[in-house]
Amino acid sequence: MATLQKIRNRGVFIGIIIGGALLAFIAGDALKSGGSLIANSRNEMAEIAGESINIRDFQNRFNHSLEVSKLMSGQSSIPSEETERLREQVWQQMVQEFVMNQEYDELGISISSEELFDMVQGRNIDPTIRQLFQNENGLVDKDQVIATLKQLISAPNGTPQKAYWLNIEEAITTQRALTKYNTLVQKGLYMPNALAKDMVAKASKKVDFNYVVKSYNLISDSTITVSDSEIKEYYNNHQELFKQTESRKIDYVSFDVEPSTEDYKDTEKWISDLKADFIKENNNIQFVELNGDTDFNSFYFKAGEISNSELGAFTTSAKKGDIYGPYFENETYKMAKVNEVKMLPDSVKARHILIRPINGDFNSAEAKADSIKDLLNKGSQFAKLAKENSADQNSAVNGGDLGWFTQGKMVQAFNDAAFSSSKNEVKVVMTQFGAHVIQVTNMSKLERKVQLAIVDRKVEASQKTIQLAYAKARTFAGNNIERTSFLKAITSENLSRRSANLKRDTKLIPGLENSRELVRAAYQTEDMETILLNSDNSAVFEFGDKFVIAILSDIKEEGIASVQDKAAEIKRAVRRDKKADLIIAEMTKSSVGAQSLLSVAQKENLEVKTATGISFQSFQIPGAGIEPSVISTASMLEKDKISTPIKGNQGVYMLSLTNENVDEVSDLSVETFKSRLEQGYQYRTNYQAYQALKENANVIDKRYKFY
């Protein structure tokens, strides 16, 4: 179906449709079977708004999303990174459905069939539909919409095209419902005129002031005693400061798999043993492809462009068939053979005409390119044919001109054709983009270059080396199952102890390849006294070239952190408050009878500093930092008055106002400020309203048990 192909071709737009379409697809009875799901707690992967979610239902939904993604991209398989992204997307969409659908029901928000008709082919066509059926004039082709719908209606149930369209309908109706809800909340927001006027008035006043500050650092920490009871009292009075998200910490040691001396010798011998065959070989490209780790590189290089200086020096006088090596470079043994020697330019100027295949028909594209080549050979103008035929519109407007480019800037086949052409020669070459009619119009000076056939073998650990590393890891784990011996052995064996802080959704531990299994293991136990086990009930985890032994070291539950965890932080805060009280008492005493801030500064041996242009809405004081209490006091202080001591973030302050300027507050400025503030609140509505509902739904995520 042409429309399906059209949607597939819109790469960026596909992502938008997927994101919206999957948002509400399959909101069926399976997800509402709470009673049976609760009974089967082993398969419970989440609880949302009091409803239990079964892993099978989630997986069915995810599988459907995967199939839709394949359909929309035209791919038979999806890369692992994209698969993980889709799985997370399905989860977020499922949570949003459960949270929002309950709100929609209570508020009576729904989308009628008349609204859906209006969004698809009426007066208020949804942007998604508009994008899909937009004609060359930028208008919606309603005839095409109707024709497509007729085809879909007559199509059998379950066909890809029909499922495709149902996804789109689900996407636009879900988005419309969410828009209605957000609009409803936004309409309930209001900024009172009196409050807006007061805020503008405060912001319109800018003050200059002198200040002194006595830093908390002037009092030694050792002179301030903080008792356990003071720590507990502070904790009880400030628990809102100690909210934490869930997390877990592991300590681990890794046994790295590294090639042995024997592995290096074996690899060098392997490459050396190939030399006799390489010398006799006529098809060097095939030899490299069959024997080397790296594919054949068809580029031509000057001696100075070759990274290995000794190899570069060898090529200056080498002839076709000469061999250099074996040599060692970047943990790899290599052997280079001169495959070709040619006089070639460093850069060429070329133009092309691109014929894209229609419905994947590359043969027809090549045939058309050949016919254009024939026209050019008969005298037709390249620029004219490019403007009329080239699918590359960026170059077509310039007659197909691509400008100057160096080797490697174009895709391989195009590059090879361009740099092997004579000036003004016309060629047809096929790439993944289609058929290109190429003509090199100019080139730089020809220089001697060589094409090298390099057969290489990276030094890697042998099976014997891997088994030795595994045996070490297994022995360590077997001898050090308990926490005490685990930590002691790391020190006694001079191993490197590493730590990692984890969340339930942590996908990768830095430095450990594909390490999700270790995260799951850390979340599937509460035991912090014995080492962790993998899914095979083994203590040895394998991640790439590392064998890892780990132990769970800390568990933090979501909520309020314990007083023990926050004791050091609280002690610093209490100590600072005590220092502030001492400094305030000293500065109060020094300010008695003082006629100016300077006299206070002299008594306290402090420097008088100046701040200018500070308003109630200022974020910080230049030179002093973020000090909201000081800013607030300064904006309210009378001119020429000395403030009382103010407890700040860095120390205790005293101020003296020297000047103030007040801008005129007009009705227009109040209205402008009010409008800007309300607009800001409305922008935040979409996110914050949902987040509040989500928090209230008490989402319990247990995906870590399965993924």
XYZ file of C-alpha atoms in Angstrom:
707
model
C 0.000 0.000 0.000
C 1.454 3.357 -1.058
C 0.527 5.097 2.177
C 2.342 2.469 4.240
C 5.488 2.935 2.156
C 5.137 6.696 2.471
C 5.035 6.480 6.256
C 8.032 4.162 6.305
C 10.019 6.699 4.302
C 9.469 9.378 6.935
C 12.275 8.287 9.242
C 11.978 10.996 11.905
C 8.211 10.971 11.810
C 8.160 7.205 12.402
C 9.544 7.757 15.889
C 6.780 10.208 16.703
C 4.097 7.786 15.540
C 5.631 4.883 17.467
C 5.803 6.946 20.634
C 2.187 7.974 20.352
C 0.750 4.819 18.858
C 2.086 2.506 21.494
C 0.922 4.828 24.262
C -2.509 3.267 24.477
C -2.453 0.143 22.330
C -3.822 -3.092 23.786
C -5.506 -1.487 26.786
C -7.523 -4.651 27.157
C -9.033 -6.919 29.754
C -5.763 -8.775 30.322
C -4.330 -5.822 32.224
C -7.372 -5.628 34.474
C -7.401 -9.189 35.711
C -6.219 -8.092 39.145
C -7.553 -11.000 41.169
C -5.781 -13.777 39.307
C -2.585 -11.773 38.990
C -2.299 -11.122 42.699
C -2.681 -14.824 43.358
C 0.319 -15.502 41.165
C 2.806 -13.242 42.931
C 5.796 -14.938 41.352
C 4.788 -13.460 37.999
C 3.944 -10.014 39.357
C 6.228 -7.437 37.766
C 4.543 -4.290 39.091
C 1.673 -2.788 40.994
C 0.081 0.380 39.641
C -2.744 2.209 41.372
C -3.522 -0.908 43.379
C -3.656 -3.213 40.348
C -1.201 -6.085 39.915
C 0.587 -6.389 36.562
C 1.585 -9.835 35.344
C 4.839 -10.278 33.458
C 3.047 -12.255 30.730
C 0.690 -9.359 30.008
C 3.566 -6.914 29.862
C 5.572 -9.233 27.602
C 2.620 -9.684 25.231
C 2.281 -5.956 25.008
C 6.002 -5.502 24.471
C 6.046 -8.209 21.760
C 3.281 -6.373 19.945
C 5.253 -3.131 20.168
C 8.273 -4.905 18.757
C 6.293 -6.200 15.785
C 4.839 -2.738 15.113
C 8.339 -1.266 15.238
C 9.560 -3.832 12.711
C 6.629 -3.043 10.451
C 7.199 0.685 10.604
C 10.956 0.447 10.006
C 10.744 -2.309 7.407
C 13.325 -4.324 9.374
C 13.123 -8.011 10.208
C 14.972 -7.539 13.509
C 15.538 -4.697 15.948
C 18.970 -3.886 17.477
C 19.360 -4.638 21.182
C 19.633 -0.960 22.126
C 16.372 -0.205 20.343
C 14.759 -3.238 21.972
C 15.673 -1.932 25.425
C 14.335 1.496 24.513
C 11.062 -0.037 23.369
C 10.753 -2.087 26.563
C 11.188 1.050 28.671
C 8.746 2.924 26.454
C 6.072 0.237 26.864
C 6.523 0.355 30.640
C 6.176 4.133 30.801
C 3.121 3.997 28.557
C 1.511 1.299 30.679
C 2.017 3.358 33.846
C 0.587 6.432 32.161
C -2.472 4.522 30.995
C -3.306 3.188 34.439
C -2.753 6.564 36.067
C -4.519 8.712 33.480
C -7.418 6.439 32.524
C -8.662 6.530 36.102
C -8.604 10.336 35.994
C -10.353 10.402 32.622
C -13.156 8.193 33.977
C -13.643 10.348 37.069
C -13.635 13.600 35.072
C -15.724 12.286 32.172
C -12.991 12.852 29.584
C -13.414 10.784 26.434
C -13.102 10.994 22.651
C -16.291 10.526 20.656
C -16.509 8.972 17.205
C -17.439 12.420 15.873
C -14.209 13.860 17.292
C -12.182 11.056 15.762
C -13.804 11.728 12.384
C -12.972 15.417 12.757
C -9.335 14.615 13.562
C -8.965 12.281 10.578
C -10.897 13.993 7.781
C -12.860 16.896 9.241
C -12.080 20.549 9.880
C -9.541 19.987 12.673
C -7.236 17.345 11.242
C -4.661 16.041 13.675
C -1.004 16.968 12.908
C -0.134 13.259 12.567
C -2.748 12.752 9.832
C -1.824 16.083 8.270
C 1.807 14.991 8.005
C 0.923 11.628 6.484
C -1.410 12.931 3.798
C 0.177 16.269 2.955
C 0.442 17.026 -0.771
C 3.076 19.046 -2.585
C 1.234 22.284 -1.740
C 1.390 21.591 1.981
C -2.350 20.838 2.178
C -4.070 17.675 3.356
C -5.245 15.492 0.478
C -8.638 14.446 1.878
C -9.367 12.314 -1.170
C -6.292 10.253 -0.383
C -7.389 9.957 3.257
C -10.819 8.669 2.231
C -9.374 6.277 -0.349
C -6.937 4.867 2.223
C -9.703 4.406 4.790
C -11.860 2.549 2.258
C -8.972 0.202 1.517
C -8.395 -0.394 5.220
C -12.053 -1.067 5.938
C -12.177 -3.725 3.227
C -8.857 -5.261 4.306
C -9.064 -8.459 6.413
C -8.615 -8.115 10.166
C -5.049 -8.652 11.332
C -3.376 -7.361 8.169
C -0.320 -5.183 8.864
C -1.857 -2.134 7.182
C -4.985 -2.342 9.306
C -3.035 -2.803 12.542
C -0.861 0.072 11.443
C -3.813 2.405 11.068
C -5.366 1.321 14.362
C -2.107 2.273 16.054
C -2.308 5.729 14.533
C -5.930 6.160 15.640
C -5.019 5.060 19.171
C -2.159 7.545 19.155
C -4.191 10.579 18.169
C -7.135 9.775 20.461
C -4.814 9.234 23.429
C -3.043 12.491 22.719
C -6.371 14.323 22.405
C -7.544 12.972 25.782
C -4.278 14.067 27.408
C -4.595 17.509 25.820
C -8.111 17.840 27.236
C -6.900 16.909 30.704
C -3.950 19.302 30.612
C -6.179 22.103 29.341
C -8.598 21.457 32.192
C -5.808 21.755 34.753
C -4.333 24.825 33.057
C -7.684 26.600 33.135
C -7.745 26.098 36.883
C -4.495 28.016 37.344
C -4.816 31.681 38.279
C -2.397 34.398 39.349
C -4.188 37.010 41.563
C -3.609 40.586 40.432
C -2.599 41.682 43.931
C 0.088 38.982 44.135
C 1.419 39.814 40.665
C 1.539 43.520 41.527
C 3.389 42.837 44.801
C 5.960 40.661 43.029
C 6.529 43.265 40.299
C 6.893 45.990 42.935
C 9.521 43.993 44.800
C 11.374 43.206 41.588
C 11.294 46.880 40.550
C 13.253 47.917 43.631
C 17.025 47.619 43.246
C 19.370 48.407 46.113
C 23.065 49.060 46.689
C 24.514 48.147 50.043
C 27.692 47.688 52.014
C 28.197 44.503 53.966
C 30.599 42.630 56.192
C 30.711 38.866 56.548
C 32.344 36.761 59.240
C 33.015 33.298 57.841
C 32.164 30.121 59.717
C 35.658 28.876 58.811
C 37.160 31.349 61.315
C 35.990 29.002 64.081
C 37.740 25.628 64.232
C 35.491 22.562 63.993
C 37.349 20.991 66.899
C 36.069 23.691 69.248
C 32.417 22.847 68.557
C 30.941 19.767 70.222
C 27.839 18.101 68.726
C 26.092 15.465 70.826
C 24.121 12.447 69.640
C 20.953 13.941 71.093
C 21.476 17.143 69.062
C 21.946 15.088 65.921
C 18.737 13.163 66.616
C 16.795 16.346 67.388
C 17.939 17.982 64.144
C 17.035 14.831 62.234
C 13.522 14.730 63.718
C 12.946 18.424 62.924
C 14.261 18.315 59.339
C 13.247 14.944 57.937
C 12.032 16.540 54.701
C 15.705 17.232 53.930
C 16.619 13.568 54.076
C 14.350 12.062 51.435
C 16.137 9.494 49.290
C 15.417 7.321 46.289
C 16.053 3.587 46.476
C 19.534 2.359 45.665
C 21.934 -0.475 46.348
C 25.690 -0.634 46.560
C 27.946 -3.509 45.670
C 31.654 -4.128 46.214
C 33.363 -6.351 43.682
C 36.667 -7.626 42.423
C 37.393 -8.585 38.820
C 39.789 -11.132 37.360
C 40.660 -9.760 33.942
C 41.337 -12.046 30.996
C 44.553 -10.790 29.391
C 46.628 -12.499 26.694
C 49.589 -14.408 28.058
C 53.158 -14.375 26.723
C 52.352 -17.668 25.047
C 49.323 -16.097 23.330
C 51.552 -13.359 21.864
C 54.036 -15.941 20.590
C 51.280 -18.091 19.082
C 49.756 -15.134 17.235
C 53.131 -14.013 15.879
C 53.833 -17.562 14.670
C 50.386 -17.769 13.033
C 50.956 -14.604 11.008
C 54.533 -15.637 10.118
C 53.362 -19.027 8.859
C 51.074 -17.226 6.362
C 53.897 -15.348 4.684
C 54.853 -18.014 2.159
C 51.247 -18.395 1.008
C 50.766 -14.610 0.929
C 53.792 -14.200 -1.335
C 52.404 -16.713 -3.853
C 48.799 -15.453 -3.673
C 47.478 -13.599 -6.728
C 44.086 -12.606 -5.286
C 45.290 -10.488 -2.388
C 41.858 -9.109 -1.572
C 40.380 -12.562 -1.147
C 43.384 -13.643 0.931
C 42.880 -10.723 3.357
C 39.146 -11.319 3.619
C 39.639 -15.029 4.349
C 42.534 -14.773 6.786
C 42.613 -11.330 8.388
C 40.618 -9.845 11.247
C 40.096 -6.596 9.323
C 38.438 -6.231 5.915
C 40.457 -5.174 2.895
C 40.854 -1.390 2.602
C 40.720 -0.297 -1.038
C 42.074 3.230 -0.402
C 45.371 4.392 -1.904
C 47.914 6.133 0.295
C 51.050 8.246 -0.043
C 53.931 7.126 2.152
C 53.376 10.017 4.568
C 49.722 9.090 5.050
C 50.511 5.644 6.470
C 50.382 5.654 10.284
C 53.258 3.174 10.671
C 56.331 5.190 9.690
C 58.473 2.131 8.901
C 55.775 0.706 6.636
C 55.433 4.124 5.001
C 59.164 4.253 4.319
C 58.994 0.750 2.813
C 56.253 1.796 0.348
C 58.290 4.665 -1.132
C 60.235 2.258 -3.337
C 58.189 -0.944 -3.038
C 56.817 -2.621 -6.142
C 53.551 -4.463 -6.621
C 53.744 -7.789 -4.798
C 56.400 -6.738 -2.268
C 55.674 -7.734 1.343
C 56.516 -5.987 4.606
C 56.381 -7.763 7.918
C 55.254 -9.385 10.043
C 55.172 -6.325 12.318
C 53.415 -5.504 15.587
C 51.026 -2.582 15.993
C 48.184 -1.799 18.414
C 48.165 -5.264 20.007
C 47.949 -6.800 16.534
C 50.418 -8.694 14.360
C 50.233 -7.618 10.718
C 51.724 -8.296 7.308
C 51.361 -5.857 4.408
C 51.587 -6.575 0.680
C 51.580 -3.953 -2.051
C 48.456 -4.731 -4.067
C 48.590 -1.827 -6.549
C 50.768 1.206 -7.302
C 49.100 4.102 -9.148
C 49.434 7.784 -9.880
C 46.330 9.315 -8.280
C 45.089 12.733 -7.131
C 44.629 13.740 -3.463
C 41.229 15.212 -4.284
C 38.753 15.342 -7.136
C 35.877 17.568 -8.172
C 32.884 15.628 -9.434
C 29.198 15.800 -10.231
C 26.559 13.097 -10.173
C 22.979 12.205 -10.959
C 21.318 9.920 -8.405
C 18.545 7.556 -9.485
C 16.825 6.106 -6.421
C 15.266 2.644 -6.751
C 11.456 2.577 -6.677
C 10.117 -0.101 -4.325
C 13.624 -1.522 -4.019
C 14.060 -2.102 -7.765
C 17.803 -1.420 -8.195
C 17.897 -3.019 -11.658
C 15.483 -0.453 -13.061
C 17.446 2.351 -11.396
C 20.664 1.093 -12.991
C 18.981 0.804 -16.392
C 17.815 4.419 -16.192
C 21.302 5.534 -15.152
C 22.769 3.705 -18.157
C 20.350 5.483 -20.478
C 21.366 8.854 -18.992
C 25.025 7.925 -19.489
C 24.279 7.210 -23.167
C 22.639 10.641 -23.522
C 25.708 12.293 -22.003
C 28.028 10.413 -24.351
C 25.908 11.735 -27.233
C 26.363 15.343 -26.104
C 23.502 16.050 -23.668
C 24.161 18.607 -20.936
C 24.976 17.074 -17.555
C 23.548 19.995 -15.558
C 20.220 19.851 -17.380
C 19.846 16.087 -16.906
C 20.796 16.400 -13.225
C 18.086 18.984 -12.568
C 15.510 16.862 -14.376
C 16.413 13.415 -12.996
C 18.576 13.476 -9.857
C 17.005 12.458 -6.558
C 19.787 14.341 -4.764
C 18.129 17.743 -4.832
C 20.918 19.387 -2.829
C 23.350 18.897 -5.690
C 20.796 18.853 -8.540
C 20.144 22.593 -8.198
C 23.846 23.080 -8.941
C 23.806 20.760 -11.930
C 24.792 17.772 -9.817
C 28.040 19.419 -8.667
C 29.450 17.899 -5.442
C 32.476 20.176 -5.259
C 35.943 18.996 -4.248
C 36.336 16.016 -1.926
C 39.158 13.832 -0.670
C 39.442 10.071 -0.499
C 37.101 8.499 2.055
C 34.503 11.290 2.088
C 32.058 9.333 -0.059
C 30.699 5.794 0.324
C 33.148 3.112 -0.792
C 31.819 2.296 -4.270
C 31.335 5.986 -5.145
C 34.807 6.806 -3.808
C 36.478 4.042 -5.819
C 34.726 5.069 -9.013
C 35.582 8.742 -8.609
C 39.260 8.262 -7.812
C 39.787 5.707 -10.579
C 38.216 7.902 -13.267
C 39.889 9.999 -15.898
C 38.920 13.630 -16.190
C 35.438 14.028 -17.809
C 34.921 10.242 -17.945
C 31.291 9.222 -17.243
C 30.614 6.144 -15.098
C 27.613 4.420 -13.552
C 28.116 3.015 -10.062
C 25.688 1.356 -7.672
C 25.546 2.170 -3.936
C 22.997 1.588 -1.199
C 21.396 4.889 -2.222
C 20.772 3.838 -5.808
C 22.451 4.277 -9.202
C 24.887 7.174 -9.645
C 25.958 8.682 -12.923
C 29.388 10.136 -12.044
C 31.651 12.509 -13.920
C 34.955 13.810 -12.520
C 35.341 17.374 -13.803
C 38.681 18.234 -12.215
C 41.415 16.696 -10.065
C 44.518 17.691 -8.136
C 48.067 16.816 -9.165
C 48.730 13.104 -9.645
C 51.072 11.494 -7.086
C 52.441 8.021 -6.440
C 50.148 6.054 -4.123
C 49.945 2.457 -3.024
C 47.070 0.173 -2.182
C 47.996 -2.242 0.595
C 46.577 -5.675 1.323
C 47.067 -6.060 5.082
C 46.392 -9.369 6.757
C 46.191 -9.011 10.544
C 45.461 -10.988 13.675
C 44.738 -9.322 17.043
C 46.396 -10.938 20.036
C 43.596 -12.434 22.119
C 43.510 -14.669 25.130
C 43.472 -18.344 24.281
C 40.984 -20.766 25.778
C 43.713 -21.925 28.134
C 44.294 -18.358 29.358
C 40.557 -17.810 29.821
C 40.253 -21.034 31.808
C 43.148 -20.001 34.072
C 41.488 -16.639 34.796
C 38.175 -18.361 35.490
C 39.888 -20.863 37.786
C 41.407 -17.996 39.796
C 38.010 -16.316 40.110
C 36.281 -19.556 41.083
C 38.942 -20.358 43.692
C 38.685 -16.872 45.168
C 34.882 -17.137 45.358
C 35.002 -20.622 46.875
C 37.439 -19.567 49.599
C 35.768 -16.241 50.396
C 32.011 -16.722 50.496
C 31.474 -14.617 53.631
C 31.814 -10.816 53.745
C 34.694 -10.738 56.229
C 36.908 -13.152 54.331
C 35.885 -11.567 50.977
C 37.116 -8.125 52.003
C 40.170 -9.467 53.809
C 41.248 -11.555 50.812
C 41.059 -8.564 48.468
C 43.647 -6.818 50.644
C 45.868 -9.833 51.272
C 45.954 -10.798 47.578
C 46.580 -7.184 46.548
C 43.474 -7.062 44.357
C 41.604 -3.923 43.393
C 38.328 -3.465 45.259
C 35.707 -1.564 43.280
C 32.266 -0.265 44.198
C 29.147 0.571 42.223
C 25.948 2.349 43.237
C 22.930 0.842 41.516
C 19.304 1.625 40.790
C 16.675 -0.946 39.853
C 16.814 0.204 36.253
C 20.624 0.386 35.979
C 21.463 -1.270 32.678
C 25.241 -1.095 32.727
C 27.866 -0.896 35.450
C 30.753 1.246 34.149
C 33.655 -0.948 33.103
C 31.607 -4.150 33.038
C 30.221 -5.184 29.660
C 26.540 -6.276 29.564
C 26.365 -6.266 33.363
C 22.590 -6.145 33.875
C 22.677 -9.650 35.389
C 24.774 -8.389 38.316
C 22.262 -5.588 38.964
C 19.440 -8.114 39.036
C 21.385 -10.335 41.415
C 21.901 -7.397 43.775
C 18.162 -6.738 43.803
C 17.080 -10.342 44.239
C 18.563 -10.717 47.710
C 18.630 -8.925 51.048
C 21.719 -10.841 52.177
C 24.747 -8.605 52.682
C 26.894 -11.257 54.354
C 27.556 -13.641 51.465
C 28.666 -13.093 47.874
C 26.103 -12.735 45.087
C 25.056 -15.566 42.782
C 24.160 -15.396 39.098
C 21.237 -17.090 37.328
C 23.252 -20.349 37.159
C 23.725 -20.268 40.936
C 27.417 -19.499 40.446
C 29.367 -16.770 42.253
C 31.429 -16.021 39.139
C 29.867 -13.466 36.775
C 31.320 -13.199 33.279
C 31.262 -9.783 31.586
C 33.269 -9.578 28.382
C 36.889 -10.202 29.317
C 36.306 -10.036 33.072
C 35.242 -12.562 35.702
C 33.619 -10.755 38.620
C 32.915 -11.693 42.255
C 30.611 -9.260 44.098
C 28.873 -8.718 47.425
C 25.907 -6.537 48.361
C 27.201 -3.756 50.648
C 24.289 -1.394 51.248
C 20.524 -1.169 50.764
C 18.730 2.164 50.723
C 14.948 2.057 50.597
C 12.942 4.886 49.082
C 11.738 7.310 51.757
C 13.551 9.003 54.620
C 17.205 8.116 55.095
C 18.170 6.773 58.505
C 19.764 9.057 61.079
C 22.860 6.844 60.958
C 23.285 7.422 57.206
C 22.916 11.177 57.623
C 24.792 11.594 60.923
C 27.902 13.163 59.366
C 25.821 15.562 57.254
C 23.676 16.545 60.253
C 26.745 17.040 62.415
C 28.094 19.582 59.919
C 24.769 21.427 59.860
C 24.449 21.545 63.669
C 28.077 22.643 63.986
C 27.440 25.453 61.507
C 24.346 26.588 63.441
C 26.383 26.678 66.647
C 29.094 28.695 64.944
C 26.435 31.082 63.637
C 25.052 31.584 67.150
C 28.542 32.399 68.480
C 29.292 34.826 65.642
C 25.879 36.509 65.925
C 26.490 37.092 69.642
C 29.942 38.581 68.937
C 28.710 40.859 66.114
C 25.676 41.964 68.128
C 28.010 43.016 70.906
C 30.283 44.860 68.473
C 27.338 46.729 66.901
C 26.136 48.241 70.186
C 26.470 52.014 69.833
C 28.009 51.729 66.363
C 27.183 54.646 64.069
C 28.317 52.956 60.878
C 29.080 49.560 59.407
C 32.738 50.571 59.239
C 33.003 50.763 63.024
C 31.570 47.219 63.311
C 34.084 46.031 60.692
C 36.985 47.599 62.589
C 35.981 45.938 65.854
C 35.617 42.535 64.142
C 38.662 43.024 61.890
C 36.517 42.564 58.778
C 36.504 44.142 55.314
C 33.561 46.281 54.177
C 32.375 45.059 50.762
C 29.856 46.481 48.304
C 26.956 44.963 46.337
C 24.985 46.893 43.700
C 21.769 46.438 41.756
C 20.335 43.724 44.013
C 16.576 43.097 43.899
C 14.239 40.755 45.747
C 14.405 38.376 42.784
C 18.222 38.317 42.532
C 19.728 34.854 42.535
C 23.035 35.651 44.176
C 25.325 38.409 45.448
C 28.420 38.880 43.246
C 31.480 37.953 45.301
C 29.422 36.403 48.109
C 27.473 33.658 46.363
C 23.944 32.372 46.868
C 22.626 34.112 49.979
C 18.802 34.358 49.876
C 18.459 35.550 53.502
C 20.857 38.419 52.862
C 19.103 39.396 49.611
C 15.708 39.346 51.322
C 16.941 41.523 54.206
C 18.646 43.991 51.842
C 15.489 44.479 49.766
C 13.489 45.409 52.899
C 16.131 47.432 54.813
C 15.750 51.170 55.286
C 18.435 53.428 53.843
C 21.393 54.233 56.160
C 20.210 51.685 58.725
C 22.508 48.909 59.965
C 20.930 45.478 59.931
C 21.087 42.988 62.731
C 23.404 39.987 62.133
C 22.035 37.649 59.434
C 22.834 33.936 59.336
C 23.879 33.154 55.752
C 25.235 30.143 53.900
C 28.907 31.149 54.097
C 28.905 33.121 57.319
C 27.122 35.820 59.321
C 26.427 39.133 57.550
C 25.608 42.709 58.554
C 24.382 45.238 55.974
C 23.947 48.967 55.496
C 21.788 50.226 52.597
C 23.464 53.041 50.619
C 21.084 53.586 47.707
C 17.810 52.373 46.204
C 16.121 52.799 42.821
C 12.497 51.963 42.199
C 11.204 51.546 38.641
C 7.670 52.645 37.875
C 5.137 49.856 38.196
C 2.552 50.241 35.433
C -0.579 48.228 34.790
C 1.067 47.018 31.567
C 4.177 45.743 33.372
C 2.017 43.936 35.941
C -0.085 42.348 33.205
C 3.008 41.320 31.220
C 4.606 39.773 34.306
C 1.374 38.011 35.234
C 0.965 36.622 31.715
C 4.562 35.360 31.638
C 4.198 33.718 35.043
C 0.909 32.035 34.127
C 2.433 30.802 30.880
C 5.319 29.295 32.815
C 2.903 27.507 35.133
C 0.990 26.161 32.159
C 4.167 24.795 30.548
C 4.907 22.927 33.782
C 1.368 21.556 34.048
C 1.820 18.743 31.522
C 4.699 17.221 33.466
C 3.927 18.111 37.079
C 0.233 17.154 37.026
C 1.074 13.690 35.730
C 3.963 13.291 38.175
C 1.636 14.116 41.076
C -0.911 11.563 39.884
C 1.827 8.980 39.360
C 3.169 9.502 42.875
C -0.329 9.144 44.272
C -0.764 5.882 42.329
C 2.089 4.348 44.363
C 3.806 2.584 41.468
C 5.769 -0.451 42.675
C 8.232 -1.463 39.994
C 9.484 -5.076 40.117
C 10.832 -5.329 36.589
C 14.267 -6.055 38.011
C 13.034 -9.595 38.731
C 12.718 -10.336 35.021
C 14.933 -7.987 32.981
